[in-house]
Amino acid sequence: MTFATLGLIEPLLRALETLGYQTPTPVQAQAIPAVLAGRDLMAAAQTGTGKTAGFALPLLQLLTLEGPKVAANSARALILCPTRELAEQVHASVAEYAQHLPLTTYAVYGGVSINPQMMKLRKGVDILVATPGRLIDLFRQNALKLNQLQTLVLDEADRMLDLGFSEELANIYRMLPKKRQTLLFSATFSDDIRLLAGQMLNDPLSIEVSPRNVAANTVKQWVVPVDKKRKPELFVHLMRKGRWKQVLVFAKTRNGVDALVDKLQGLGINADGIHGDKPQATRQRALDRFKASDVQILVATDVAARGLDIEDLPLVVNFDLPIVAEDYIHRIGRTGRAGNTGEAISLVCADEVNMLSAIEMLTRQTLTRKMEPDFEPEHRVPDTDASGQVVKKPKKPKKPKASGGGGKRNLGKWVDSGEVAPAEPSIKPVRKVPVFNTGPRKKK
Ligand code: AMP
């Protein structure tokens, strides 16, 4: 099968050739003809499967061949994304695919001045990529009208609910024309998402290119049990031992990110961090430098977990396990993309056993445990398996404590990964389903 046999027009084929895409991925093979035929779509596709092109290519084609010219302050297609980073990335892909088409594209998101965005929207744009909050602000300030909207894409829909965007989605839903095409993409499908799909989609075609909630099998995954306090030390040890070149590291809290970055930088390691407290420009710069291999270790909260496409990323480390099990799939989806192989290592302490169990149950696999010599935990991590059972330890063999901290290196002040810190929006286990007749929007 080729992109030409899927019915794509020549300017798109030319763009794909430049990008080196030769064969459609499974999600593209299913989504492209369905979207071209005007169907609504509910697609469960893992990260790295090529889902962006799956919706963007047919969307660009329909906008080129059908419909009126875009009016002032209008958009003909809207792609909603959960985070600014994802909005930027999706927009960059869309712009690449559209390079030979007479269409305009633009991305809007919060955290940056709204005025240039309002100016840009004056002439109207064919495809607008947006985060929900900023989209509503622009709509309320009359900078954007949605009556010309032909297509709505919800990208990473489950993530939008996780981030607490359910009210925003309900508000946006009310702004949309009734007659439109809606495409819902999500790497994982919870019952809440299915409910949302039921409200927003019209006779959708369901696409599932991989078994539900299963992590990419190109990613080799294992767990290193360790005491919570020794995680930083273990990380540095593994990094040196494995001669890690480029690693994306996930920590649970913003403080956790900052502390690990400080620690690594203090040891002369080239590290940077991204989380929701940092200004957008700083986050983007850190990400760009990481992509360009100018930064060796990028430490992130789950804000960075989804959608970010970093070519050939060999390794993801979960310094802390995610609170929401589905985030594990998104995190490790940063590696092993587009058919490459990757590794995902999780440093797991006894406190995290329930999270580990939830991840194993969700991914239907028991993660291999590899004990690292000299780092065997004093607080044993109880046995877990894919059935969701946590086997409490029968008895604890007392280990004689060596004097002087058991050979631990003093790593200075460390903000414990479990320390209470302002909740990261992306790890809030919010699972609210939009109610489409709710009152005023909660101020963010
Ligand atoms: P996505 O899942 O949309 O984030 O895409 C993951 C990566 O796969 C991106 O780097 C895309 O540029 C790349 N990609 C998407 N479709 C194809 C294809 N058909 N052939 C080769 N690479 C692709």
CSV table of N, CA, C and O in Angstrom, one decimal, residues 265-379:
chain,number,residue,atom,x,y,z
A,265,GLN,N,23.3,18.9,37.6
A,265,GLN,CA,24.2,20.0,37.2
A,265,GLN,C,25.3,20.2,38.1
A,265,GLN,O,26.5,20.5,37.8
A,266,GLY,N,25.0,20.0,39.4
A,266,GLY,CA,26.1,20.1,40.5
A,266,GLY,C,27.2,19.1,40.3
A,266,GLY,O,28.3,19.3,40.7
A,267,LEU,N,26.8,18.0,39.6
A,267,LEU,CA,27.9,16.9,39.3
A,267,LEU,C,28.5,17.1,38.0
A,267,LEU,O,29.2,16.3,37.5
A,268,GLY,N,28.2,18.3,37.4
A,268,GLY,CA,28.8,18.6,36.1
A,268,GLY,C,28.1,17.9,34.9
A,268,GLY,O,28.7,17.8,33.8
A,269,ILE,N,26.9,17.4,35.1
A,269,ILE,CA,26.2,16.7,34.1
A,269,ILE,C,25.3,17.7,33.3
A,269,ILE,O,24.7,18.5,33.9
A,270,ASN,N,25.3,17.5,32.0
A,270,ASN,CA,24.5,18.4,31.2
A,270,ASN,C,23.0,18.1,31.2
A,270,ASN,O,22.6,17.3,30.5
A,271,ALA,N,22.3,18.8,32.1
A,271,ALA,CA,20.9,18.4,32.3
A,271,ALA,C,20.1,19.7,32.3
A,271,ALA,O,20.5,20.8,32.7
A,272,ASP,N,18.8,19.6,32.0
A,272,ASP,CA,17.9,20.7,32.0
A,272,ASP,C,16.5,20.1,32.4
A,272,ASP,O,16.3,18.9,32.3
A,273,GLY,N,15.6,21.0,32.7
A,273,GLY,CA,14.3,20.5,33.2
A,273,GLY,C,13.1,21.2,32.5
A,273,GLY,O,13.3,22.4,32.2
A,274,ILE,N,12.0,20.6,32.4
A,274,ILE,CA,10.8,21.3,31.9
A,274,ILE,C,9.6,20.8,32.8
A,274,ILE,O,9.4,19.7,33.1
A,275,HIS,N,8.8,21.8,33.2
A,275,HIS,CA,7.6,21.6,34.0
A,275,HIS,C,6.7,22.8,33.8
A,275,HIS,O,7.1,23.8,33.3
A,276,GLY,N,5.5,22.7,34.4
A,276,GLY,CA,4.5,23.7,34.2
A,276,GLY,C,4.7,25.0,34.8
A,276,GLY,O,4.1,26.0,34.4
A,277,ASP,N,5.7,25.1,35.7
A,277,ASP,CA,6.0,26.4,36.3
A,277,ASP,C,6.9,27.3,35.5
A,277,ASP,O,7.1,28.5,35.7
A,278,LYS,N,7.5,26.7,34.5
A,278,LYS,CA,8.5,27.4,33.7
A,278,LYS,C,7.8,28.1,32.6
A,278,LYS,O,6.9,27.6,32.0
A,279,PRO,N,8.3,29.3,32.2
A,279,PRO,CA,7.7,30.0,31.1
A,279,PRO,C,7.8,29.2,29.8
A,279,PRO,O,8.8,28.4,29.7
A,280,GLN,N,6.8,29.4,29.0
A,280,GLN,CA,6.8,28.6,27.7
A,280,GLN,C,8.1,28.7,26.9
A,280,GLN,O,8.6,27.7,26.4
A,281,ALA,N,8.7,29.9,26.8
A,281,ALA,CA,9.9,30.0,26.0
A,281,ALA,C,11.0,29.2,26.6
A,281,ALA,O,11.8,28.6,25.9
A,282,THR,N,11.1,29.2,27.9
A,282,THR,CA,12.2,28.4,28.6
A,282,THR,C,12.0,26.9,28.3
A,282,THR,O,12.9,26.1,28.0
A,283,ARG,N,10.7,26.5,28.4
A,283,ARG,CA,10.4,25.0,28.2
A,283,ARG,C,10.7,24.7,26.7
A,283,ARG,O,11.3,23.6,26.5
A,284,GLN,N,10.3,25.5,25.8
A,284,GLN,CA,10.6,25.2,24.4
A,284,GLN,C,12.1,25.2,24.1
A,284,GLN,O,12.6,24.3,23.4
A,285,ARG,N,12.8,26.1,24.7
A,285,ARG,CA,14.2,26.2,24.5
A,285,ARG,C,14.9,24.9,25.0
A,285,ARG,O,15.8,24.3,24.3
A,286,ALA,N,14.5,24.5,26.2
A,286,ALA,CA,15.1,23.3,26.8
A,286,ALA,C,14.8,22.1,25.9
A,286,ALA,O,15.7,21.2,25.6
A,287,LEU,N,13.6,22.0,25.4
A,287,LEU,CA,13.2,20.9,24.5
A,287,LEU,C,14.0,20.9,23.2
A,287,LEU,O,14.5,19.9,22.8
A,288,ASP,N,14.1,22.1,22.6
A,288,ASP,CA,14.8,22.2,21.4
A,288,ASP,C,16.3,21.8,21.6
A,288,ASP,O,16.9,21.1,20.7
A,289,ARG,N,16.9,22.2,22.7
A,289,ARG,CA,18.3,21.9,23.0
A,289,ARG,C,18.4,20.4,23.2
A,289,ARG,O,19.4,19.8,22.8
A,290,PHE,N,17.4,19.8,23.8
A,290,PHE,CA,17.5,18.4,24.0
A,290,PHE,C,17.4,17.6,22.7
A,290,PHE,O,18.1,16.7,22.4
A,291,LYS,N,16.5,18.1,21.9
A,291,LYS,CA,16.3,17.5,20.5
A,291,LYS,C,17.5,17.6,19.7
A,291,LYS,O,17.9,16.7,18.9
A,292,ALA,N,18.2,18.7,19.9
A,292,ALA,CA,19.5,19.0,19.1
A,292,ALA,C,20.7,18.3,19.8
A,292,ALA,O,21.8,18.5,19.3
A,293,SER,N,20.4,17.5,20.8
A,293,SER,CA,21.5,16.8,21.6
A,293,SER,C,22.4,17.8,22.3
A,293,SER,O,23.6,17.4,22.6
A,294,ASP,N,22.0,19.0,22.5
A,294,ASP,CA,22.8,20.0,23.2
A,294,ASP,C,22.6,19.8,24.7
A,294,ASP,O,23.4,20.3,25.6
A,295,VAL,N,21.6,19.1,25.1
A,295,VAL,CA,21.3,18.8,26.5
A,295,VAL,C,21.2,17.2,26.5
A,295,VAL,O,20.6,16.6,25.7
A,296,GLN,N,22.0,16.7,27.5
A,296,GLN,CA,22.1,15.2,27.6
A,296,GLN,C,20.9,14.6,28.3
A,296,GLN,O,20.3,13.6,28.0
A,297,ILE,N,20.5,15.2,29.5
A,297,ILE,CA,19.4,14.7,30.3
A,297,ILE,C,18.3,15.7,30.4
A,297,ILE,O,18.6,16.8,30.9
A,298,LEU,N,17.1,15.4,30.0
A,298,LEU,CA,16.0,16.3,30.1
A,298,LEU,C,15.1,15.7,31.2
A,298,LEU,O,14.6,14.6,31.0
A,299,VAL,N,14.9,16.4,32.3
A,299,VAL,CA,14.0,15.9,33.3
A,299,VAL,C,12.7,16.7,33.2
A,299,VAL,O,12.6,17.9,33.0
A,300,ALA,N,11.6,15.9,33.3
A,300,ALA,CA,10.3,16.5,33.0
A,300,ALA,C,9.2,16.0,33.9
A,300,ALA,O,9.3,14.9,34.4
A,301,THR,N,8.2,16.8,34.1
A,301,THR,CA,6.9,16.3,34.7
A,301,THR,C,6.1,15.7,33.5
A,301,THR,O,6.5,15.8,32.4
A,302,ASP,N,4.9,15.3,33.8
A,302,ASP,CA,4.1,14.7,32.8
A,302,ASP,C,3.6,15.6,31.7
A,302,ASP,O,3.1,15.2,30.7
A,303,VAL,N,3.8,16.9,31.9
A,303,VAL,CA,3.5,17.9,30.9
A,303,VAL,C,4.2,17.5,29.6
A,303,VAL,O,3.7,17.7,28.5
A,304,ALA,N,5.4,16.9,29.7
A,304,ALA,CA,6.1,16.6,28.5
A,304,ALA,C,5.9,15.1,28.1
A,304,ALA,O,6.5,14.7,27.1
A,305,ALA,N,5.0,14.5,28.8
A,305,ALA,CA,4.9,13.0,28.6
A,305,ALA,C,4.2,12.6,27.3
A,305,ALA,O,4.5,11.6,26.7
A,306,ARG,N,3.4,13.5,26.8
A,306,ARG,CA,2.6,13.1,25.6
A,306,ARG,C,3.0,13.8,24.3
A,306,ARG,O,3.2,15.0,24.4
A,307,GLY,N,2.9,13.1,23.3
A,307,GLY,CA,3.0,13.7,22.0
A,307,GLY,C,4.3,14.2,21.6
A,307,GLY,O,4.5,14.4,20.4
A,308,LEU,N,5.2,14.5,22.5
A,308,LEU,CA,6.5,15.1,22.0
A,308,LEU,C,7.3,14.0,21.2
A,308,LEU,O,7.5,12.9,21.6
A,309,ASP,N,7.6,14.5,20.0
A,309,ASP,CA,8.3,13.6,19.1
A,309,ASP,C,9.8,13.9,19.1
A,309,ASP,O,10.2,14.9,18.5
A,310,ILE,N,10.5,13.1,19.7
A,310,ILE,CA,12.0,13.3,19.7
A,310,ILE,C,12.6,12.1,18.9
A,310,ILE,O,12.4,10.9,19.4
A,311,GLU,N,13.2,12.4,17.8
A,311,GLU,CA,13.7,11.3,17.0
A,311,GLU,C,14.7,10.4,17.7
A,311,GLU,O,15.6,10.9,18.3
A,312,ASP,N,14.5,9.1,17.5
A,312,ASP,CA,15.5,8.2,18.0
A,312,ASP,C,15.9,8.3,19.4
A,312,ASP,O,17.1,8.2,19.8
A,313,LEU,N,15.0,8.7,20.3
A,313,LEU,CA,15.3,8.7,21.7
A,313,LEU,C,15.5,7.3,22.2
A,313,LEU,O,14.6,6.5,22.1
A,314,PRO,N,16.7,7.0,22.7
A,314,PRO,CA,17.0,5.6,23.1
A,314,PRO,C,16.4,5.2,24.4
A,314,PRO,O,16.2,4.0,24.7
A,315,LEU,N,16.2,6.2,25.3
A,315,LEU,CA,16.0,5.8,26.7
A,315,LEU,C,15.1,6.8,27.4
A,315,LEU,O,15.2,8.0,27.4
A,316,VAL,N,14.1,6.2,28.1
A,316,VAL,CA,13.2,7.0,29.0
A,316,VAL,C,13.4,6.4,30.4
A,316,VAL,O,13.4,5.2,30.6
A,317,VAL,N,13.6,7.2,31.4
A,317,VAL,CA,13.8,6.8,32.8
A,317,VAL,C,12.6,7.4,33.6
A,317,VAL,O,12.4,8.6,33.6
A,318,ASN,N,11.9,6.5,34.3
A,318,ASN,CA,10.9,7.0,35.2
A,318,ASN,C,11.6,7.1,36.6
A,318,ASN,O,11.7,6.1,37.3
A,319,PHE,N,12.0,8.3,36.9
A,319,PHE,CA,12.6,8.5,38.2
A,319,PHE,C,11.6,8.3,39.3
A,319,PHE,O,11.8,7.7,40.3
A,320,ASP,N,10.3,8.7,39.0
A,320,ASP,CA,9.2,8.3,39.8
A,320,ASP,C,8.1,7.7,38.9
A,320,ASP,O,8.0,8.1,37.8
A,321,LEU,N,7.4,6.8,39.4
A,321,LEU,CA,6.3,6.2,38.6
A,321,LEU,C,5.2,7.3,38.6
A,321,LEU,O,5.0,8.1,39.5
A,322,PRO,N,4.4,7.3,37.5
A,322,PRO,CA,3.3,8.2,37.4
A,322,PRO,C,2.1,7.8,38.3
A,322,PRO,O,1.9,6.6,38.5
A,323,ILE,N,1.4,8.8,38.8
A,323,ILE,CA,0.2,8.5,39.6
A,323,ILE,C,-0.9,7.8,38.8
A,323,ILE,O,-1.6,6.9,39.2
A,324,VAL,N,-1.0,8.3,37.6
A,324,VAL,CA,-2.1,7.7,36.7
A,324,VAL,C,-1.4,6.7,35.8
A,324,VAL,O,-0.4,7.0,35.0
A,325,ALA,N,-1.8,5.5,35.9
A,325,ALA,CA,-1.1,4.4,35.2
A,325,ALA,C,-1.0,4.6,33.7
A,325,ALA,O,0.0,4.3,33.1
A,326,GLU,N,-2.0,5.2,33.1
A,326,GLU,CA,-2.0,5.4,31.7
A,326,GLU,C,-0.8,6.3,31.2
A,326,GLU,O,-0.3,6.2,30.1
A,327,ASP,N,-0.4,7.2,32.1
A,327,ASP,CA,0.7,8.1,31.8
A,327,ASP,C,2.0,7.3,31.6
A,327,ASP,O,2.9,7.7,30.9
A,328,TYR,N,2.1,6.1,32.2
A,328,TYR,CA,3.3,5.3,31.9
A,328,TYR,C,3.4,4.9,30.5
A,328,TYR,O,4.5,5.0,29.9
A,329,ILE,N,2.3,4.6,29.8
A,329,ILE,CA,2.3,4.3,28.4
A,329,ILE,C,2.8,5.5,27.6
A,329,ILE,O,3.6,5.4,26.7
A,330,HIS,N,2.3,6.6,28.0
A,330,HIS,CA,2.6,7.9,27.3
A,330,HIS,C,4.1,8.2,27.5
A,330,HIS,O,4.8,8.6,26.5
A,331,ARG,N,4.5,8.0,28.7
A,331,ARG,CA,5.9,8.4,29.0
A,331,ARG,C,6.9,7.5,28.1
A,331,ARG,O,7.8,8.0,27.5
A,332,ILE,N,6.7,6.2,28.2
A,332,ILE,CA,7.6,5.3,27.5
A,332,ILE,C,7.4,5.3,26.0
A,332,ILE,O,8.3,4.9,25.3
A,333,GLY,N,6.3,5.9,25.6
A,333,GLY,CA,6.0,6.1,24.2
A,333,GLY,C,6.9,7.1,23.5
A,333,GLY,O,6.9,7.4,22.3
A,334,ARG,N,7.7,7.8,24.4
A,334,ARG,CA,8.7,8.8,23.8
A,334,ARG,C,9.9,8.1,23.2
A,334,ARG,O,10.7,8.7,22.5
A,335,THR,N,10.0,6.8,23.5
A,335,THR,CA,11.1,6.0,22.9
A,335,THR,C,10.5,4.9,22.0
A,335,THR,O,9.3,4.7,22.1
A,336,GLY,N,11.3,4.2,21.3
A,336,GLY,CA,10.8,3.1,20.4
A,336,GLY,C,9.8,3.6,19.4
A,336,GLY,O,8.8,2.9,19.0
A,337,ARG,N,10.0,4.9,18.9
A,337,ARG,CA,9.0,5.5,18.0
A,337,ARG,C,9.3,5.1,16.6
A,337,ARG,O,10.4,4.8,16.2
A,338,ALA,N,8.3,5.1,15.8
A,338,ALA,CA,8.4,4.8,14.3
A,338,ALA,C,9.3,3.6,14.0
A,338,ALA,O,10.1,3.6,13.2
A,339,GLY,N,9.0,2.5,14.8
A,339,GLY,CA,9.7,1.3,14.6
A,339,GLY,C,11.1,1.1,15.2
A,339,GLY,O,11.7,0.0,15.1
A,340,ASN,N,11.6,2.2,15.8
A,340,ASN,CA,12.9,2.1,16.4
A,340,ASN,C,12.8,1.3,17.8
A,340,ASN,O,11.7,1.2,18.3
A,341,THR,N,13.9,0.8,18.3
A,341,THR,CA,13.8,0.2,19.6
A,341,THR,C,14.2,1.2,20.7
A,341,THR,O,14.9,2.2,20.4
A,342,GLY,N,13.7,0.9,21.9
A,342,GLY,CA,14.0,1.8,23.0
A,342,GLY,C,14.0,1.1,24.3
A,342,GLY,O,13.6,-0.1,24.3
A,343,GLU,N,14.5,1.8,25.3
A,343,GLU,CA,14.5,1.2,26.6
A,343,GLU,C,13.7,2.1,27.6
A,343,GLU,O,13.8,3.3,27.5
A,344,ALA,N,13.0,1.5,28.5
A,344,ALA,CA,12.4,2.3,29.6
A,344,ALA,C,12.7,1.7,30.9
A,344,ALA,O,12.3,0.5,31.2
A,345,ILE,N,13.3,2.5,31.8
A,345,ILE,CA,13.8,2.0,33.1
A,345,ILE,C,13.0,2.8,34.2
A,345,ILE,O,12.9,4.0,34.1
A,346,SER,N,12.4,2.0,35.1
A,346,SER,CA,11.7,2.7,36.2
A,346,SER,C,12.4,2.4,37.5
A,346,SER,O,12.7,1.3,37.9
A,347,LEU,N,12.7,3.5,38.2
A,347,LEU,CA,13.3,3.4,39.6
A,347,LEU,C,12.1,3.3,40.6
A,347,LEU,O,11.4,4.3,40.7
A,348,VAL,N,11.9,2.2,41.2
A,348,VAL,CA,10.7,2.0,42.0
A,348,VAL,C,11.0,1.8,43.4
A,348,VAL,O,11.8,0.9,43.8
A,349,CYS,N,10.4,2.5,44.3
A,349,CYS,CA,10.6,2.3,45.8
A,349,CYS,C,9.3,1.7,46.3
A,349,CYS,O,8.3,1.6,45.7
A,350,ALA,N,9.4,1.3,47.6
A,350,ALA,CA,8.3,0.5,48.2
A,350,ALA,C,7.0,1.3,48.2
A,350,ALA,O,5.9,0.7,48.0
A,351,ASP,N,7.1,2.6,48.4
A,351,ASP,CA,5.9,3.5,48.4
A,351,ASP,C,5.1,3.4,47.1
A,351,ASP,O,3.9,3.8,47.0
A,352,GLU,N,5.8,3.0,46.0
A,352,GLU,CA,5.2,3.1,44.7
A,352,GLU,C,4.6,1.7,44.2
A,352,GLU,O,4.2,1.6,43.1
A,353,VAL,N,4.5,0.8,45.2
A,353,VAL,CA,4.1,-0.5,44.7
A,353,VAL,C,2.7,-0.6,44.1
A,353,VAL,O,2.5,-1.3,43.1
A,354,ASN,N,1.8,0.2,44.6
A,354,ASN,CA,0.5,0.2,44.1
A,354,ASN,C,0.4,0.8,42.7
A,354,ASN,O,-0.3,0.4,41.8
A,355,MET,N,1.3,1.8,42.4
A,355,MET,CA,1.4,2.4,41.1
A,355,MET,C,2.0,1.3,40.1
A,355,MET,O,1.5,1.2,39.0
A,356,LEU,N,3.0,0.6,40.6
A,356,LEU,CA,3.6,-0.4,39.8
A,356,LEU,C,2.6,-1.5,39.4
A,356,LEU,O,2.4,-1.9,38.3
A,357,SER,N,1.8,-1.9,40.4
A,357,SER,CA,0.8,-2.9,40.2
A,357,SER,C,-0.3,-2.4,39.2
A,357,SER,O,-0.7,-3.2,38.3
A,358,ALA,N,-0.7,-1.1,39.3
A,358,ALA,CA,-1.7,-0.6,38.4
A,358,ALA,C,-1.1,-0.6,36.9
A,358,ALA,O,-1.8,-0.8,36.0
A,359,ILE,N,0.2,-0.2,36.8
A,359,ILE,CA,0.8,-0.2,35.5
A,359,ILE,C,0.8,-1.6,34.9
A,359,ILE,O,0.5,-1.8,33.7
A,360,GLU,N,1.2,-2.6,35.7
A,360,GLU,CA,1.3,-3.9,35.2
A,360,GLU,C,-0.1,-4.5,34.8
A,360,GLU,O,-0.2,-5.2,33.8
A,361,MET,N,-1.1,-4.1,35.6
A,361,MET,CA,-2.4,-4.5,35.2
A,361,MET,C,-2.9,-3.9,33.9
A,361,MET,O,-3.4,-4.6,33.0
A,362,LEU,N,-2.6,-2.6,33.8
A,362,LEU,CA,-3.0,-1.9,32.6
A,362,LEU,C,-2.3,-2.4,31.3
A,362,LEU,O,-2.9,-2.5,30.3
A,363,THR,N,-1.0,-2.6,31.5
A,363,THR,CA,-0.2,-3.0,30.3
A,363,THR,C,-0.2,-4.6,30.1
A,363,THR,O,0.3,-5.1,29.2
A,364,ARG,N,-0.9,-5.2,31.0
A,364,ARG,CA,-1.0,-6.7,31.0
A,364,ARG,C,0.3,-7.4,30.9
A,364,ARG,O,0.5,-8.2,30.1
A,365,GLN,N,1.3,-6.9,31.7
A,365,GLN,CA,2.6,-7.6,31.7
A,365,GLN,C,3.2,-7.3,33.1
A,365,GLN,O,3.0,-6.3,33.8
A,366,THR,N,4.0,-8.3,33.5
A,366,THR,CA,4.7,-8.2,34.8
A,366,THR,C,6.1,-7.6,34.4
A,366,THR,O,6.8,-8.3,33.6
A,367,LEU,N,6.4,-6.5,34.9
A,367,LEU,CA,7.7,-5.9,34.5
A,367,LEU,C,8.9,-6.6,35.2
A,367,LEU,O,8.8,-6.9,36.3
A,368,THR,N,9.9,-6.8,34.4
A,368,THR,CA,11.1,-7.5,34.9
A,368,THR,C,11.7,-6.6,35.9
A,368,THR,O,11.9,-5.4,35.7
A,369,ARG,N,12.1,-7.2,37.0
A,369,ARG,CA,12.9,-6.4,38.0
A,369,ARG,C,14.3,-6.8,38.0
A,369,ARG,O,14.7,-8.0,37.9
A,370,LYS,N,15.2,-5.8,38.0
A,370,LYS,CA,16.6,-6.0,38.0
A,370,LYS,C,17.2,-5.3,39.2
A,370,LYS,O,17.2,-4.1,39.3
A,371,MET,N,17.7,-6.1,40.1
A,371,MET,CA,18.3,-5.6,41.3
A,371,MET,C,19.7,-5.0,41.0
A,371,MET,O,20.4,-5.7,40.3
A,372,GLU,N,20.0,-3.8,41.4
A,372,GLU,CA,21.3,-3.2,41.1
A,372,GLU,C,22.2,-3.5,42.3
A,372,GLU,O,21.8,-3.1,43.4
A,373,PRO,N,23.3,-4.2,42.1
A,373,PRO,CA,24.2,-4.5,43.3
A,373,PRO,C,24.5,-3.2,44.0
A,373,PRO,O,24.8,-2.2,43.4
A,374,ASP,N,24.5,-3.3,45.3
A,374,ASP,CA,24.8,-2.1,46.2
A,374,ASP,C,23.6,-1.2,46.4
A,374,ASP,O,23.7,-0.2,47.1
A,375,PHE,N,22.5,-1.4,45.6
A,375,PHE,CA,21.4,-0.6,45.8
A,375,PHE,C,20.1,-1.3,46.2
A,375,PHE,O,19.0,-0.8,46.0
A,376,GLU,N,20.3,-2.6,46.6
A,376,GLU,CA,19.1,-3.4,47.1
A,376,GLU,C,18.4,-2.6,48.1
A,376,GLU,O,19.0,-2.1,49.1
A,377,PRO,N,17.1,-2.4,48.0
A,377,PRO,CA,16.4,-1.6,49.0
A,377,PRO,C,16.3,-2.2,50.4
A,377,PRO,O,16.1,-3.4,50.5
A,378,GLU,N,16.4,-1.4,51.4
A,378,GLU,CA,16.1,-1.8,52.7
A,378,GLU,C,14.6,-2.0,52.9
A,378,GLU,O,14.1,-2.9,53.6
A,379,HIS,N,13.8,-1.1,52.2
A,379,HIS,CA,12.3,-1.3,52.2
A,379,HIS,C,12.0,-2.0,51.0
A,379,HIS,O,11.9,-1.4,49.9
